[in-house]
mmCIF file of C-alpha atoms in Angstrom:
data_model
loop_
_atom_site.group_PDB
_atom_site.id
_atom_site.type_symbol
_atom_site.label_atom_id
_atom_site.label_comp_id
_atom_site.label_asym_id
_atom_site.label_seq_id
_atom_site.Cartn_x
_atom_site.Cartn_y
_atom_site.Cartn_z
ATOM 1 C CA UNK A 1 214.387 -13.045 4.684
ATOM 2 C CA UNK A 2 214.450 -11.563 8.199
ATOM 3 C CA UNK A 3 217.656 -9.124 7.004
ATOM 4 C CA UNK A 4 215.583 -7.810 3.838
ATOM 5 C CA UNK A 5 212.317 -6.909 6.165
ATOM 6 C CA UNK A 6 214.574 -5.400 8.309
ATOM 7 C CA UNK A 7 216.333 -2.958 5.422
ATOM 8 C CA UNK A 8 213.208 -2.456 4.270
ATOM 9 C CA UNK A 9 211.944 -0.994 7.746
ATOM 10 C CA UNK A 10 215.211 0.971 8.225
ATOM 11 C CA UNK A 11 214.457 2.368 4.502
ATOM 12 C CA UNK A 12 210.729 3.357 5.447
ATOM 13 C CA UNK A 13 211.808 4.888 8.834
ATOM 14 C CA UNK A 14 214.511 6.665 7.264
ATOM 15 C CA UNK A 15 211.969 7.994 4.604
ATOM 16 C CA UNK A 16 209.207 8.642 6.176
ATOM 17 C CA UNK A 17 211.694 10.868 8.751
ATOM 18 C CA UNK A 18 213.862 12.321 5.597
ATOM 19 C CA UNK A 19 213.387 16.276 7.078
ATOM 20 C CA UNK A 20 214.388 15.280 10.425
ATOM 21 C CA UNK A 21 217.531 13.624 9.570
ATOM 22 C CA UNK A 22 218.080 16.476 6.920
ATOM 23 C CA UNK A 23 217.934 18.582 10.092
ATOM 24 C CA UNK A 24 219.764 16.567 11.956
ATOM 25 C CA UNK A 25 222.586 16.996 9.493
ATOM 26 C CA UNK A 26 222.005 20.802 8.966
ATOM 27 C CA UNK A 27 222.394 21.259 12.731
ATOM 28 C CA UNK A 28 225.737 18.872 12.936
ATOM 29 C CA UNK A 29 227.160 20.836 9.644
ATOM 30 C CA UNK A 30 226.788 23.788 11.353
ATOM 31 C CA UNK A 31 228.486 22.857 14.838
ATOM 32 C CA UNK A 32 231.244 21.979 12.572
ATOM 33 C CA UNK A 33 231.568 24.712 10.753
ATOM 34 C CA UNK A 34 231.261 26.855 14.191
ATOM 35 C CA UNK A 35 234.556 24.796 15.576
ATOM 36 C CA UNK A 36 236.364 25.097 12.510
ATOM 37 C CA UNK A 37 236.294 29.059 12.442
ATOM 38 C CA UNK A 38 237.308 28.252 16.203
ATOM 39 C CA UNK A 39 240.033 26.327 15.044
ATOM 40 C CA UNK A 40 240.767 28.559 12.347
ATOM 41 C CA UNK A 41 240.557 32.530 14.149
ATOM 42 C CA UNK A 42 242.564 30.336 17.550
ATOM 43 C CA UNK A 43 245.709 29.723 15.161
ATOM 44 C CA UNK A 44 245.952 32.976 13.397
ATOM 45 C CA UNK A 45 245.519 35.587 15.825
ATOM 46 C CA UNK A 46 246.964 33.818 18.990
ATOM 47 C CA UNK A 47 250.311 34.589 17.692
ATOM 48 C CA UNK A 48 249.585 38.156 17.189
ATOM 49 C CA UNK A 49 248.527 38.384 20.964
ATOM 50 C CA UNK A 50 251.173 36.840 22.239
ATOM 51 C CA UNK A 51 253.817 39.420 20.682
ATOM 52 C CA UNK A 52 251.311 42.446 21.575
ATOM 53 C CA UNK A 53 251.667 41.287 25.061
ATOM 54 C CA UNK A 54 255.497 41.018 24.573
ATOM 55 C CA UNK A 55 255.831 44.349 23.360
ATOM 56 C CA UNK A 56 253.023 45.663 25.872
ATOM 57 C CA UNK A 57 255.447 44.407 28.722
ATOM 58 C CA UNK A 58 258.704 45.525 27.132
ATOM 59 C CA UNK A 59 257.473 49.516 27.056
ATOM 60 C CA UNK A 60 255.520 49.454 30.762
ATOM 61 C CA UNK A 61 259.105 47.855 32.101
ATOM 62 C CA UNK A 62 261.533 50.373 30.126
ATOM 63 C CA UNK A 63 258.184 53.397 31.023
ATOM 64 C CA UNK A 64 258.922 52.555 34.581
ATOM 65 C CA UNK A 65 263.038 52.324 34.345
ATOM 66 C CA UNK A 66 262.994 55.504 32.964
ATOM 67 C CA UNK A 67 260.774 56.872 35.657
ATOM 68 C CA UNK A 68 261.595 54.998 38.847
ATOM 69 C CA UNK A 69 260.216 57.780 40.981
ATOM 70 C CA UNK A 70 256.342 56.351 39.502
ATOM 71 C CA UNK A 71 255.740 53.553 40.893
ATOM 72 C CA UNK A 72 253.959 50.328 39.161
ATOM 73 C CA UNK A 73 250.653 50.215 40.751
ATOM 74 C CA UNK A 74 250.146 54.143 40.152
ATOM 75 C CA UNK A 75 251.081 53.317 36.634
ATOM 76 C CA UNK A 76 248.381 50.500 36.630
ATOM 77 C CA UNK A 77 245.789 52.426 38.139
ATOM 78 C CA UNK A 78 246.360 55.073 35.729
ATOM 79 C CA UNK A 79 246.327 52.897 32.933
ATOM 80 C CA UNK A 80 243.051 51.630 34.006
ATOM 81 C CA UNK A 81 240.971 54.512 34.234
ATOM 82 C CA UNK A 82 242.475 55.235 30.405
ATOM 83 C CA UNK A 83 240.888 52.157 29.064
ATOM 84 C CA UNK A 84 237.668 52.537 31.479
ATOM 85 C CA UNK A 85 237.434 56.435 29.146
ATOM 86 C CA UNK A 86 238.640 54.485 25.987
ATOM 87 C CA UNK A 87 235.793 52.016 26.389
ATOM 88 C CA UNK A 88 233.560 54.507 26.235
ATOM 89 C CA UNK A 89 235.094 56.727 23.403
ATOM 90 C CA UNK A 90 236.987 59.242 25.721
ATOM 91 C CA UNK A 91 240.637 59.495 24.640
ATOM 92 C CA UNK A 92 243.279 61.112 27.158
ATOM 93 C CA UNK A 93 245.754 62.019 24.059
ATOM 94 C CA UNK A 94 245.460 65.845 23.183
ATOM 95 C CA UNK A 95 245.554 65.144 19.310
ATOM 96 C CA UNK A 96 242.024 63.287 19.935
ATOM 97 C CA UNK A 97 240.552 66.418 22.307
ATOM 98 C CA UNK A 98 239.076 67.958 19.462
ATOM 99 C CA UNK A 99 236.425 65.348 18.870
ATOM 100 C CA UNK A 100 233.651 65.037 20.387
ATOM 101 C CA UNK A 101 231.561 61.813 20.822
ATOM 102 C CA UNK A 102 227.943 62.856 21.370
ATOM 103 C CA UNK A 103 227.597 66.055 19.539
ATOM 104 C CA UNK A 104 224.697 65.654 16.855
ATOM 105 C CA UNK A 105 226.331 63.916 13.791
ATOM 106 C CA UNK A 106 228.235 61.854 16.277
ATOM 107 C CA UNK A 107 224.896 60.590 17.873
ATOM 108 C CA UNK A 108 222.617 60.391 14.689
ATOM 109 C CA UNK A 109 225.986 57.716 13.835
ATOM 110 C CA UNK A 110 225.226 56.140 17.143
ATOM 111 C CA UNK A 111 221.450 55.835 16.403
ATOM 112 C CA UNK A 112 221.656 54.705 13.205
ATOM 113 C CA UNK A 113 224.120 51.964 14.394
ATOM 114 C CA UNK A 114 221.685 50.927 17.167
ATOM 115 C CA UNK A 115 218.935 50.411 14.986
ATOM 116 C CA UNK A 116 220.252 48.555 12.305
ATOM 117 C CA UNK A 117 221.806 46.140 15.216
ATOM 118 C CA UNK A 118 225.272 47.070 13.763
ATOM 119 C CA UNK A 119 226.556 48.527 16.835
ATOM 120 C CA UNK A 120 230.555 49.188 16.602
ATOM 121 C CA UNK A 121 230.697 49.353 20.348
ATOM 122 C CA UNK A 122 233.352 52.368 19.823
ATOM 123 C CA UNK A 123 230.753 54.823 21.928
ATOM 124 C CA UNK A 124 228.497 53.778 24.530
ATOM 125 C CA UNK A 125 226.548 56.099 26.697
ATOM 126 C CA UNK A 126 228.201 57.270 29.759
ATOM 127 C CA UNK A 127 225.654 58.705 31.803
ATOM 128 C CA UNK A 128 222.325 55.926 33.869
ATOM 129 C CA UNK A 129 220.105 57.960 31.889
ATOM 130 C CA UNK A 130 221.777 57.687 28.673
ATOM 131 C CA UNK A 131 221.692 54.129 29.069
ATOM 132 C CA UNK A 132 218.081 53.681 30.302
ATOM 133 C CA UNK A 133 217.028 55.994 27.224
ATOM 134 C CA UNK A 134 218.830 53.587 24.743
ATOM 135 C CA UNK A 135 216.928 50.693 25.828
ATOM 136 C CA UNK A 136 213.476 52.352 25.767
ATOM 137 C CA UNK A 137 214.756 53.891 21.932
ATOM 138 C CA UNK A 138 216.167 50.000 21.043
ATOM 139 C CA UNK A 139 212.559 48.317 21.867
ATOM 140 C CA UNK A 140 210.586 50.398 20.282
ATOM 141 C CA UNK A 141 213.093 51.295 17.122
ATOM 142 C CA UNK A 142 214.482 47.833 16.095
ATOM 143 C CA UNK A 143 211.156 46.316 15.667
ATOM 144 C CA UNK A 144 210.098 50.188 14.121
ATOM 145 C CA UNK A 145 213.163 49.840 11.469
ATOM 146 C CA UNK A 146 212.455 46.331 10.666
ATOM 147 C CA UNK A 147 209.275 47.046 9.666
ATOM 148 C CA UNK A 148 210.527 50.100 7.478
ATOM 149 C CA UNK A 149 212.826 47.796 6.139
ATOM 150 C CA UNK A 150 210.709 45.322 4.391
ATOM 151 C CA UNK A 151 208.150 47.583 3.470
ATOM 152 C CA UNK A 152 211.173 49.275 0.914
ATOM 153 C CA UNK A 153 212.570 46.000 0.414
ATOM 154 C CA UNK A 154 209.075 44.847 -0.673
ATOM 155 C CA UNK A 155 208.407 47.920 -2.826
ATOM 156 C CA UNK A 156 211.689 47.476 -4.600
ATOM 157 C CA UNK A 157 212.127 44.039 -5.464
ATOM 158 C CA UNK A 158 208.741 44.739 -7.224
ATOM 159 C CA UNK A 159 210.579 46.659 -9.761
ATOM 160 C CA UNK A 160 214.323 45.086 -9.623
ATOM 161 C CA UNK A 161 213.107 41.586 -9.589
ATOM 162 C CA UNK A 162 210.287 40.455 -10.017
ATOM 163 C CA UNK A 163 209.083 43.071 -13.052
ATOM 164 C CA UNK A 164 211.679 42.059 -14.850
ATOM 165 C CA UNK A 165 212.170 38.344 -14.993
ATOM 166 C CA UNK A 166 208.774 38.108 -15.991
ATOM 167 C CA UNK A 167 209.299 40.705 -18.619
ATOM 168 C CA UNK A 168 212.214 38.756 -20.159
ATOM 169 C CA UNK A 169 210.223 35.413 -19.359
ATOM 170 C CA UNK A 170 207.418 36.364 -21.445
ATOM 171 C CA UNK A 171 209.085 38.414 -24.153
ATOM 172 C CA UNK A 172 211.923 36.467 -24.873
ATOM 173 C CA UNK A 173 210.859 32.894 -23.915
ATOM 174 C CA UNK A 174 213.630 32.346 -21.613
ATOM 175 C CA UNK A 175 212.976 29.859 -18.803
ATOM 176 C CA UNK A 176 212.060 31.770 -15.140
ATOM 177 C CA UNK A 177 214.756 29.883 -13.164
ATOM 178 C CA UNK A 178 217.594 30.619 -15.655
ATOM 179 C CA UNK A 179 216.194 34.345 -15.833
ATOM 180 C CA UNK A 180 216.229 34.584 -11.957
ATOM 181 C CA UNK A 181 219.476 32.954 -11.538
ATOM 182 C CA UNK A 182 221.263 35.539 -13.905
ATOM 183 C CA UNK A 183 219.378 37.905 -12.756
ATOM 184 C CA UNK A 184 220.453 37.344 -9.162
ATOM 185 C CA UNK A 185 224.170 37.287 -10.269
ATOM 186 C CA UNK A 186 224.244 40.477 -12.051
ATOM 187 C CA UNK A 187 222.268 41.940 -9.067
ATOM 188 C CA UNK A 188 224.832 40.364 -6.599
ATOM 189 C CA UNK A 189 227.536 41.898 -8.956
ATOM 190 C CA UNK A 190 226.305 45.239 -8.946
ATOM 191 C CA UNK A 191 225.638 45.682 -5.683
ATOM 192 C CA UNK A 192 229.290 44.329 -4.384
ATOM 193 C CA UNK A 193 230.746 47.203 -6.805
ATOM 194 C CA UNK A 194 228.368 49.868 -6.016
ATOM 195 C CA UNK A 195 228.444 49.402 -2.036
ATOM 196 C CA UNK A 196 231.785 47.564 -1.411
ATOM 197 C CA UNK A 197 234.504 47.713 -3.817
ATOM 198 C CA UNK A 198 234.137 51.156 -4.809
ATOM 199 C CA UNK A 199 233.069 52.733 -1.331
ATOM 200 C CA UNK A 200 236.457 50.813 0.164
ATOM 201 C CA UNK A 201 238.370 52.820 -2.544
ATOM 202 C CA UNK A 202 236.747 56.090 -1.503
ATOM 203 C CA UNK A 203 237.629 55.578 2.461
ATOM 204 C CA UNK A 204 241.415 53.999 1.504
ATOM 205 C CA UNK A 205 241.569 57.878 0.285
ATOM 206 C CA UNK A 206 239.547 59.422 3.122
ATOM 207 C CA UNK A 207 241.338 57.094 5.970
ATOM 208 C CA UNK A 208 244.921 57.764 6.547
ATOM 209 C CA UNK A 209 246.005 54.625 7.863
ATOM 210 C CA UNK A 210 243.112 52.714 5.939
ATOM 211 C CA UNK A 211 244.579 50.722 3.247
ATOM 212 C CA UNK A 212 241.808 49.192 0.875
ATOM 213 C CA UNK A 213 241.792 45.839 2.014
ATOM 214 C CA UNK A 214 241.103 47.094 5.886
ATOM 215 C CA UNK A 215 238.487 49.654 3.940
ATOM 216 C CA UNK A 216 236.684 46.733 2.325
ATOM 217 C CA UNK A 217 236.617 44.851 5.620
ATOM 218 C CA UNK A 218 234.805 48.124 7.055
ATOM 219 C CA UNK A 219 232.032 47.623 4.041
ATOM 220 C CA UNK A 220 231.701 44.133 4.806
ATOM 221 C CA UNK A 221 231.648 44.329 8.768
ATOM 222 C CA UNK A 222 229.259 47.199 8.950
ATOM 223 C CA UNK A 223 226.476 46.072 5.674
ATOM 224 C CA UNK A 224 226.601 42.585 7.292
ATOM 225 C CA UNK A 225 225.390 43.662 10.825
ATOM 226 C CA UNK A 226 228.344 42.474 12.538
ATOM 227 C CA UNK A 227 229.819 45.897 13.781
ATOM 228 C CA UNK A 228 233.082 44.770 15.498
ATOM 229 C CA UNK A 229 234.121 48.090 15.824
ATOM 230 C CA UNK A 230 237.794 47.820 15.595
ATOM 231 C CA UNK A 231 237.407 50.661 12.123
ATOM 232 C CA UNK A 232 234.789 53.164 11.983
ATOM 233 C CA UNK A 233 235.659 56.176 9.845
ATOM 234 C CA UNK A 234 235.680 59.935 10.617
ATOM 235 C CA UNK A 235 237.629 59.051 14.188
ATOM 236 C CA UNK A 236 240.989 60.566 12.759
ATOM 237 C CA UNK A 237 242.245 63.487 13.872
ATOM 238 C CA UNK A 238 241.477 66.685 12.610
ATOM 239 C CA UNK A 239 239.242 65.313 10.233
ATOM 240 C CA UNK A 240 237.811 67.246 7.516
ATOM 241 C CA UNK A 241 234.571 68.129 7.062
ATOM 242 C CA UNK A 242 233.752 65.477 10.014
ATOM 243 C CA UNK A 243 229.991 66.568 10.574
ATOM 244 C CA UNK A 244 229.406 66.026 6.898
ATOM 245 C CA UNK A 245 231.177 62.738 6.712
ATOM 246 C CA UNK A 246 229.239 61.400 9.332
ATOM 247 C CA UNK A 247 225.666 62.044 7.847
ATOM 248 C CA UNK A 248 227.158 60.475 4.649
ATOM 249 C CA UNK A 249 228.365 57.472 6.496
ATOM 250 C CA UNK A 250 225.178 57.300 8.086
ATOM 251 C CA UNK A 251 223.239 57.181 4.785
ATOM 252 C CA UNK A 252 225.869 54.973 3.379
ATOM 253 C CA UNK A 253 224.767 52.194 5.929
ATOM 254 C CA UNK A 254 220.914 52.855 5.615
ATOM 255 C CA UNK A 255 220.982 52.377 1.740
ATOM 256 C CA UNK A 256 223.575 49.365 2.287
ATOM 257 C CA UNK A 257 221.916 47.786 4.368
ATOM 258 C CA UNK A 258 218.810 48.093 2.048
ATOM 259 C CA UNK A 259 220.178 46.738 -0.828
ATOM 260 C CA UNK A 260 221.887 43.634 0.986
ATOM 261 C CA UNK A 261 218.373 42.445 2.100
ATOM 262 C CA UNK A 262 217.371 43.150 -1.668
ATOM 263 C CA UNK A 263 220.208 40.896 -2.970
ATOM 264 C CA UNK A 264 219.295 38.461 -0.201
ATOM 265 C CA UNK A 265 215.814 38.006 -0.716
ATOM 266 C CA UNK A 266 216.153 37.610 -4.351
ATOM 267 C CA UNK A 267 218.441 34.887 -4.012
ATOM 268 C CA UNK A 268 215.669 33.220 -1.545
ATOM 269 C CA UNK A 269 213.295 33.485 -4.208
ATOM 270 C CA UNK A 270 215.329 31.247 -6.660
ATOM 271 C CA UNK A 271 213.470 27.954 -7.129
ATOM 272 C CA UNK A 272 216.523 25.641 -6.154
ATOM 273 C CA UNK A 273 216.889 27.426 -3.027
ATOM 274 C CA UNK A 274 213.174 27.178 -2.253
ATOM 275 C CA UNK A 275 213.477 23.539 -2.690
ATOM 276 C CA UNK A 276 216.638 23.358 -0.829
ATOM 277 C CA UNK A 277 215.129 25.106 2.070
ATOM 278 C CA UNK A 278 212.455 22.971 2.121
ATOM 279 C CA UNK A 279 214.264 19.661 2.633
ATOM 280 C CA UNK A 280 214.907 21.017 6.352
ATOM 281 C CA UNK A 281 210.637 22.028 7.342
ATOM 282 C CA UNK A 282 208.495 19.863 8.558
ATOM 283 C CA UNK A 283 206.042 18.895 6.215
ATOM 284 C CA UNK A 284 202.813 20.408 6.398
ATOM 285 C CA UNK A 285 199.945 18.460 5.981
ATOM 286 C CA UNK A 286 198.452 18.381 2.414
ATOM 287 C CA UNK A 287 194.880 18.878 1.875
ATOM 288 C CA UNK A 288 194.178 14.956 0.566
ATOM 289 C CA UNK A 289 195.651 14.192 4.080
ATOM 290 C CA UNK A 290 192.944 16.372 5.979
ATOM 291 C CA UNK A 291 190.265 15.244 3.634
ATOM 292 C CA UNK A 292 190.889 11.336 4.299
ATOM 293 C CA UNK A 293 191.078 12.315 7.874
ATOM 294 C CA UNK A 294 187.939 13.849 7.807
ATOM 295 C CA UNK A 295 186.333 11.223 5.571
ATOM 296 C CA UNK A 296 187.600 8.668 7.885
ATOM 297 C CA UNK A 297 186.450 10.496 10.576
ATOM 298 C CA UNK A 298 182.782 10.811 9.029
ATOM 299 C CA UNK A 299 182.697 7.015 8.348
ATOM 300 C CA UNK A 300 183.118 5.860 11.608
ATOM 301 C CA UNK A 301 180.863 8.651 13.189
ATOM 302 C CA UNK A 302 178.266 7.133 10.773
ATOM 303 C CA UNK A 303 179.069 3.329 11.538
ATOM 304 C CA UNK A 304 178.409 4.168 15.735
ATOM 305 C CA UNK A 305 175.199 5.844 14.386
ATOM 306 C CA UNK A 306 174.280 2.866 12.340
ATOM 307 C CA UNK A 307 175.393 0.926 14.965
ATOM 308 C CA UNK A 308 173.082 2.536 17.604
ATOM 309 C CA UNK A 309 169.813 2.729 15.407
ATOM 310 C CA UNK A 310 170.570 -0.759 15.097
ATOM 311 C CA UNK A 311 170.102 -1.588 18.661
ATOM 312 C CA UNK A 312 167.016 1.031 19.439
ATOM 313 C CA UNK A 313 165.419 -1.321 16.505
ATOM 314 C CA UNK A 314 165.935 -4.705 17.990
ATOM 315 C CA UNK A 315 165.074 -3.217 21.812
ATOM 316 C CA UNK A 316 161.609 -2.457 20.449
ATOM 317 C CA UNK A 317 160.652 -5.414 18.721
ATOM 318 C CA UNK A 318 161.689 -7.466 22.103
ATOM 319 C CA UNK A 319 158.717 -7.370 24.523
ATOM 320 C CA UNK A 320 159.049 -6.224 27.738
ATOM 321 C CA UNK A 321 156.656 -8.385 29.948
ATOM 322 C CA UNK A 322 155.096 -5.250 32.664
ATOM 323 C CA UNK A 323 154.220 -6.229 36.049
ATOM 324 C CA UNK A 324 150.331 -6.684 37.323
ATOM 325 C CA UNK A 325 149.255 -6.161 40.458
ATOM 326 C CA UNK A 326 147.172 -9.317 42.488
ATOM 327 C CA UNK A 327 143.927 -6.681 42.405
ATOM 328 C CA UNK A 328 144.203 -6.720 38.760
ATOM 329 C CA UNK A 329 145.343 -10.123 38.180
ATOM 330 C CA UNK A 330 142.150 -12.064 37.326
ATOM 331 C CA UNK A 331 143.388 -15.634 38.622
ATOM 332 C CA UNK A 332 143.383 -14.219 42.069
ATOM 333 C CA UNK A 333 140.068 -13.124 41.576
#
């Protein structure tokens, strides 16, 4: 007896907490899945740093054999004021003089990477100024493009989503959540041709040492706001038309990033993923809830009202007896 009331309490606490142990779950899941990429990134590309640094070491130690008259900590202070300047996009090498990092197709890159949060990291400003200036332009023109942002996205998924499913919906007699969930794959489909697979193929040709898998990683790095900045095009040297591939870069991410949040919200506004989303809220409270607390709330402000008429009633029928004073008392006299 005692064992079934208590799996019957563990049941109601468990249900009447379900979205906070769906949370719970969400938040362990996703500690997980952080460690595993951990795991995962650790074991793949710790072997490929540990031979760079082998083969880093092998050409300083033969650089300085061959030169014994340069000594090693010239050589490293050297080196170090090279990667300071390649930090900030300033290469030493004379094939990579003829490019120049801030002049205006270069910088409208740089903006457009700053406010989309992208942010490749390959140029940085150089100068206090420059840097103080690209705060003041980030506060004011990340909130500024995220508002652009879902005023298109809104005005498009007006006429790539949502006018259509209901067109097909009511025309055809389809079901809405089938309609939407096709809908969402073709969309999905379209938009991974039209803005990955076939821009990767156009900078495999446009990249000399791109090949189309690094090209595709480019696509997916720079629509997806990451922006590691180990490939961003129009750096090679002697680069035609460089200006002009810039701008087009530049309006390649704009209209990328667009349609990704397109694609995205579309898939949010699937039914199964509204549900699914919704097992990890907290509940809000339902209107029958509010109106029994109110209604409770009104019953017991009328009980204490009862309650206090009640008393006036029974204080006035009780006689108070009122004090006479000996003048007017007419024993005395």
């Amino acid at each position: 007896m005692l064992q079934s009331l208590a799996s019957n309490s563990c049941v109601r606490l468990i249900q009447s907490h379900k979205s906070t142990w769906y949370f719970a779950s969400l938040v362990l899941g996703y500690l997980l899945y952080l460690i595993f990429g951990a795991v995962v990134f650790s074991s793949v590309e710790l072997p490929y740093e540990d031979l760079l640094r082998q083969e880093l070491r092998a050409i300083k130690k033969q650089f300085l054999q061959e030169n014994e008259c340069l000594s090693e900590e010239r050589l490293e202070r050297f080196l170090k004021k090279a990667l300071e300047a390649s930090n900030y996009g300033v290469s030493i090498l004379n094939n990579a003089s003829a490019n120049w990092n801030w002049d205006f197709t270069s910088a409208l890159f740089f903006a457009s990477t700053v406010l989309s949060t992208t942010g490749y990291g390959h140029t940085a400003p150089l100068s206090d100024g420059g840097k103080a200036f690209c705060i003041i332009y980030s506060v004011i023109g990340i909130p500024f493009t995220l508002l652009f942002l879902t005023a298109v996205v809104q005005r498009i998924m007006v006429f790539s989503t949502r006018r259509p499913i209901m067109y097909i919906h009511m025309h055809w007699g389809f079901s809405k959540p089938l309609v939407a969930i096709v809908h969402a794959t073709l969309l999905a489909m379209l938009a991974v041709s039209c803005f990955f697979l076939i821009p990767a193929a156009i900078f495999s040709s446009l990249e000399d040492n791109w090949n189309f898998l690094e090209s595709f990683y480019f696509c997916f790095i720079s629509l997806s706001t990451i922006g590691l900045g180990d490939y961003v095009p129009g750096e090679a040297v002697n680069q035609k038309f460089r200006e002009l591939y810039k701008v087009g870069i530049t309006v390649y991410l704009i209209l990328g990033l667009i349609v990704m949040l397109v694609v995205l919200e579309t898939f949010c506004e699937l039914q199964q993923l509204k549900q699914l989303r919704k097992m990890f809220y907290l509940k809000k409270e339902k209107p029958q809830d509010r109106l029994a607390i109110l209604e409770h709330d009104h019953l017991s402000f009328t009980t204490v009202s009862k309650r206090a008429q009640s008393e006036d009633k029974t204080q006035s029928f009780v006689s108070v007896p009122t004090l006479v004073s000996p003048v007017d008392d007419p024993m005395i006299q």
